């Protein structure tokens, strides 16, 4: 008789509240343990998480990425209806009895005062195979349990400016009205604020720049 190899997903400590405008802010940390006891390794190739709080992940988060042992291993492949999916080009191998650590990071481009919380909504949202028998069962304390993962709140000053990537970093000299960059201004002061002066700096070539105010 053979029993299915199982892996256990758990939250791996807490993250600090992200700040509006922060790049690659850590939003969620979790670990994956291979519970095998029969010399069986497990490969994890795809992970889908659900953003289960108030932030709009499609407009207020950017460059969402999965990290493994501190290194980026996958950009988000899709973000649909609060679900974010990471597909690993090179599956992560977890040896028998070992635990590997992952985290989710993103640029915070909006959502001042909103909350962020990731969960595993369904066991089928984790794609993993074992080296001997293929099938892997999922044991997760992150399944539809916001109380386990907790919530983070996006922090911001009364007035926050966030620079957004330009549509292209290549400019043709025969084009007019080219968008060089965009700045998103968020006011949570509870009153109207007046922006009286705004300066920009444009770098034309390495070592040459013009500025105006």
Short mmCIF file of C-alpha atoms in Angstrom, two decimals:
data_model
loop_
_atom_site.label_atom_id
_atom_site.label_comp_id
_atom_site.label_asym_id
_atom_site.label_seq_id
_atom_site.Cartn_x
_atom_site.Cartn_y
_atom_site.Cartn_z
CA UNK A 1 0.00 0.00 0.00
CA UNK A 2 1.11 3.53 -0.72
CA UNK A 3 -0.21 6.78 0.71
CA UNK A 4 -0.17 10.13 -1.04
CA UNK A 5 2.66 12.44 -0.19
CA UNK A 6 1.42 15.62 1.46
CA UNK A 7 2.74 19.16 1.73
CA UNK A 8 1.81 21.67 4.42
CA UNK A 9 1.42 25.40 3.76
CA UNK A 10 1.65 27.80 6.67
CA UNK A 11 2.10 31.50 7.19
CA UNK A 12 5.77 32.25 7.81
CA UNK A 13 5.66 35.19 10.18
CA UNK A 14 4.03 38.58 9.70
CA UNK A 15 4.84 41.45 7.34
CA UNK A 16 4.77 45.15 8.16
CA UNK A 17 2.13 47.50 6.77
CA UNK A 18 3.18 48.64 3.28
CA UNK A 19 3.56 52.30 2.37
CA UNK A 20 1.96 53.92 -0.66
CA UNK A 21 4.65 54.40 -3.30
CA UNK A 22 6.87 51.60 -1.95
CA UNK A 23 8.45 49.27 -4.51
CA UNK A 24 8.46 45.50 -3.95
CA UNK A 25 6.85 45.69 -0.55
CA UNK A 26 6.52 42.31 1.15
CA UNK A 27 2.81 41.53 1.51
CA UNK A 28 2.72 37.86 2.45
CA UNK A 29 5.13 35.17 3.66
CA UNK A 30 4.44 31.45 3.69
CA UNK A 31 6.27 28.14 3.94
CA UNK A 32 5.79 24.81 2.20
CA UNK A 33 6.86 21.61 3.97
CA UNK A 34 7.28 18.21 2.32
CA UNK A 35 5.85 15.67 4.79
CA UNK A 36 7.10 12.58 2.93
CA UNK A 37 8.81 9.79 4.84
CA UNK A 38 9.62 7.47 1.94
CA UNK A 39 12.49 9.25 0.16
CA UNK A 40 10.04 11.20 -1.99
CA UNK A 41 10.71 14.73 -3.20
CA UNK A 42 8.03 17.23 -4.27
CA UNK A 43 8.12 19.79 -7.11
CA UNK A 44 5.90 22.88 -6.89
CA UNK A 45 5.17 24.40 -10.31
CA UNK A 46 2.19 26.73 -9.86
CA UNK A 47 0.65 28.68 -6.99
CA UNK A 48 -2.61 30.64 -7.02
CA UNK A 49 -3.46 32.94 -4.13
CA UNK A 50 -6.59 34.97 -3.45
CA UNK A 51 -6.35 38.60 -2.35
CA UNK A 52 -9.10 38.54 0.28
CA UNK A 53 -9.30 42.15 1.46
CA UNK A 54 -10.36 45.57 0.18
CA UNK A 55 -7.47 46.58 -2.08
CA UNK A 56 -8.00 46.40 -5.85
CA UNK A 57 -5.02 44.31 -6.89
CA UNK A 58 -5.43 45.14 -10.59
CA UNK A 59 -5.13 48.93 -10.20
CA UNK A 60 -3.39 49.49 -6.86
CA UNK A 61 -0.67 46.80 -7.02
CA UNK A 62 1.95 46.52 -9.76
CA UNK A 63 4.81 44.14 -10.56
CA UNK A 64 3.40 41.45 -8.27
CA UNK A 65 6.04 38.74 -7.89
CA UNK A 66 6.74 35.49 -6.04
CA UNK A 67 10.02 35.16 -4.17
CA UNK A 68 11.75 31.99 -3.01
CA UNK A 69 14.48 32.25 -0.38
CA UNK A 70 14.70 35.98 -1.07
CA UNK A 71 15.01 35.73 -4.86
CA UNK A 72 12.32 36.48 -7.42
CA UNK A 73 11.22 33.27 -9.17
CA UNK A 74 8.01 34.32 -10.95
CA UNK A 75 6.11 37.38 -12.08
CA UNK A 76 2.37 37.12 -11.70
CA UNK A 77 0.97 35.25 -14.72
CA UNK A 78 -2.60 36.46 -14.27
CA UNK A 79 -4.75 38.56 -11.94
CA UNK A 80 -8.47 37.87 -12.31
CA UNK A 81 -11.32 38.45 -9.85
CA UNK A 82 -8.98 38.75 -6.84
CA UNK A 83 -6.92 35.65 -7.81
CA UNK A 84 -3.21 35.96 -8.59
CA UNK A 85 -1.41 33.05 -10.26
CA UNK A 86 2.33 32.39 -10.36
CA UNK A 87 3.71 29.86 -12.86
CA UNK A 88 7.22 28.72 -12.14
CA UNK A 89 9.30 28.12 -15.27
CA UNK A 90 11.64 26.08 -13.10
CA UNK A 91 9.60 24.20 -10.44
CA UNK A 92 10.84 24.46 -6.86
CA UNK A 93 12.08 21.11 -5.56
CA UNK A 94 11.34 20.40 -1.90
CA UNK A 95 13.28 17.48 -0.47
CA UNK A 96 11.73 14.92 1.89
CA UNK A 97 11.10 16.46 5.31
CA UNK A 98 12.33 19.89 4.22
CA UNK A 99 10.58 23.26 4.41
CA UNK A 100 11.02 26.01 1.83
CA UNK A 101 10.02 29.64 2.28
CA UNK A 102 8.19 31.94 -0.15
CA UNK A 103 6.91 35.50 -0.15
CA UNK A 104 4.75 37.76 -2.31
CA UNK A 105 5.91 41.29 -3.08
CA UNK A 106 4.43 44.15 -5.11
CA UNK A 107 4.77 47.84 -5.89
CA UNK A 108 2.12 49.80 -3.97
CA UNK A 109 0.72 52.37 -6.44
CA UNK A 110 -2.66 53.05 -4.80
CA UNK A 111 -5.11 51.99 -2.13
CA UNK A 112 -4.27 54.32 0.76
CA UNK A 113 -6.11 52.98 3.82
CA UNK A 114 -7.09 49.75 2.05
CA UNK A 115 -6.27 46.33 3.49
CA UNK A 116 -4.30 43.48 1.92
CA UNK A 117 -4.59 39.80 2.79
CA UNK A 118 -3.65 36.68 0.80
CA UNK A 119 -5.09 33.21 1.31
CA UNK A 120 -5.12 29.84 -0.44
CA UNK A 121 -8.76 29.58 -1.48
CA UNK A 122 -8.69 25.92 -2.54
CA UNK A 123 -6.29 23.01 -2.31
CA UNK A 124 -6.42 22.72 -6.11
CA UNK A 125 -4.80 26.14 -6.39
CA UNK A 126 -1.41 24.55 -5.66
CA UNK A 127 0.12 22.44 -8.43
CA UNK A 128 2.69 19.98 -7.11
CA UNK A 129 3.94 16.52 -8.06
CA UNK A 130 5.91 13.90 -6.14
CA UNK A 131 8.96 12.12 -7.50
CA UNK A 132 7.58 8.59 -6.99
CA UNK A 133 3.80 8.53 -7.27
CA UNK A 134 2.94 11.93 -8.75
CA UNK A 135 -0.06 12.84 -6.60
CA UNK A 136 0.40 15.28 -3.73
CA UNK A 137 -2.24 16.17 -1.14
CA UNK A 138 -2.36 19.70 0.29
CA UNK A 139 -2.63 20.45 4.00
CA UNK A 140 -3.00 24.18 4.44
CA UNK A 141 -3.88 26.47 7.33
CA UNK A 142 -4.13 29.25 4.72
CA UNK A 143 -7.28 27.88 3.07
CA UNK A 144 -10.00 30.51 3.32
CA UNK A 145 -8.86 31.62 6.77
CA UNK A 146 -8.23 35.34 6.93
CA UNK A 147 -7.72 35.14 10.67
CA UNK A 148 -4.67 32.95 10.10
CA UNK A 149 -2.95 35.25 7.62
CA UNK A 150 -4.03 38.59 9.05
CA UNK A 151 -4.43 41.86 7.18
CA UNK A 152 -2.03 44.63 6.27
CA UNK A 153 -3.10 48.26 5.80
CA UNK A 154 -1.61 50.54 3.16
CA UNK A 155 -0.08 53.54 4.92
CA UNK A 156 0.17 57.01 3.37
CA UNK A 157 0.86 60.61 4.33
CA UNK A 158 -1.71 63.34 3.84
CA UNK A 159 -0.35 63.82 0.32
CA UNK A 160 1.52 61.04 -1.46
CA UNK A 161 3.09 61.12 -4.92
CA UNK A 162 3.77 57.86 -6.75
CA UNK A 163 5.70 57.70 -10.00
CA UNK A 164 4.31 55.24 -12.56
CA UNK A 165 6.25 53.65 -15.40
CA UNK A 166 6.00 55.30 -18.80
CA UNK A 167 4.32 53.27 -21.58
CA UNK A 168 7.71 52.96 -23.29
CA UNK A 169 11.31 53.83 -22.48
CA UNK A 170 12.11 54.37 -26.17
CA UNK A 171 11.41 57.81 -27.70
CA UNK A 172 11.54 58.67 -31.38
CA UNK A 173 12.70 62.15 -32.31
CA UNK A 174 9.91 62.58 -34.89
CA UNK A 175 7.13 62.18 -32.30
CA UNK A 176 5.31 64.92 -30.37
CA UNK A 177 3.45 64.85 -27.05
CA UNK A 178 5.28 61.73 -25.87
CA UNK A 179 4.38 60.62 -22.32
CA UNK A 180 7.69 60.55 -20.41
CA UNK A 181 6.15 59.50 -17.11
CA UNK A 182 3.09 59.74 -14.91
CA UNK A 183 2.75 60.81 -11.29
CA UNK A 184 -0.25 59.69 -9.25
CA UNK A 185 -1.20 62.11 -6.46
CA UNK A 186 -3.23 60.79 -3.51
CA UNK A 187 -4.83 63.14 -0.97
CA UNK A 188 -6.16 61.57 2.24
CA UNK A 189 -5.96 64.74 4.35
CA UNK A 190 -9.74 65.08 4.46
CA UNK A 191 -9.57 68.54 2.90
CA UNK A 192 -8.54 70.19 -0.36
CA UNK A 193 -4.82 70.74 -0.76
CA UNK A 194 -3.13 73.12 -3.21
CA UNK A 195 -0.06 71.96 -5.13
CA UNK A 196 1.80 75.20 -5.82
CA UNK A 197 5.06 73.96 -7.31
CA UNK A 198 6.14 70.75 -8.97
CA UNK A 199 9.61 70.05 -10.34
CA UNK A 200 10.74 67.37 -12.75
CA UNK A 201 14.12 66.12 -13.93
CA UNK A 202 14.57 64.56 -17.36
CA UNK A 203 17.72 62.58 -18.14
CA UNK A 204 18.48 62.89 -21.85
CA UNK A 205 21.70 60.89 -22.20
CA UNK A 206 24.13 59.41 -19.68
CA UNK A 207 25.73 62.34 -17.91
CA UNK A 208 23.42 64.98 -19.40
CA UNK A 209 20.23 66.23 -17.82
CA UNK A 210 17.91 69.21 -17.88
CA UNK A 211 15.69 70.29 -15.04
CA UNK A 212 12.96 72.78 -14.50
CA UNK A 213 10.67 73.84 -11.73
#
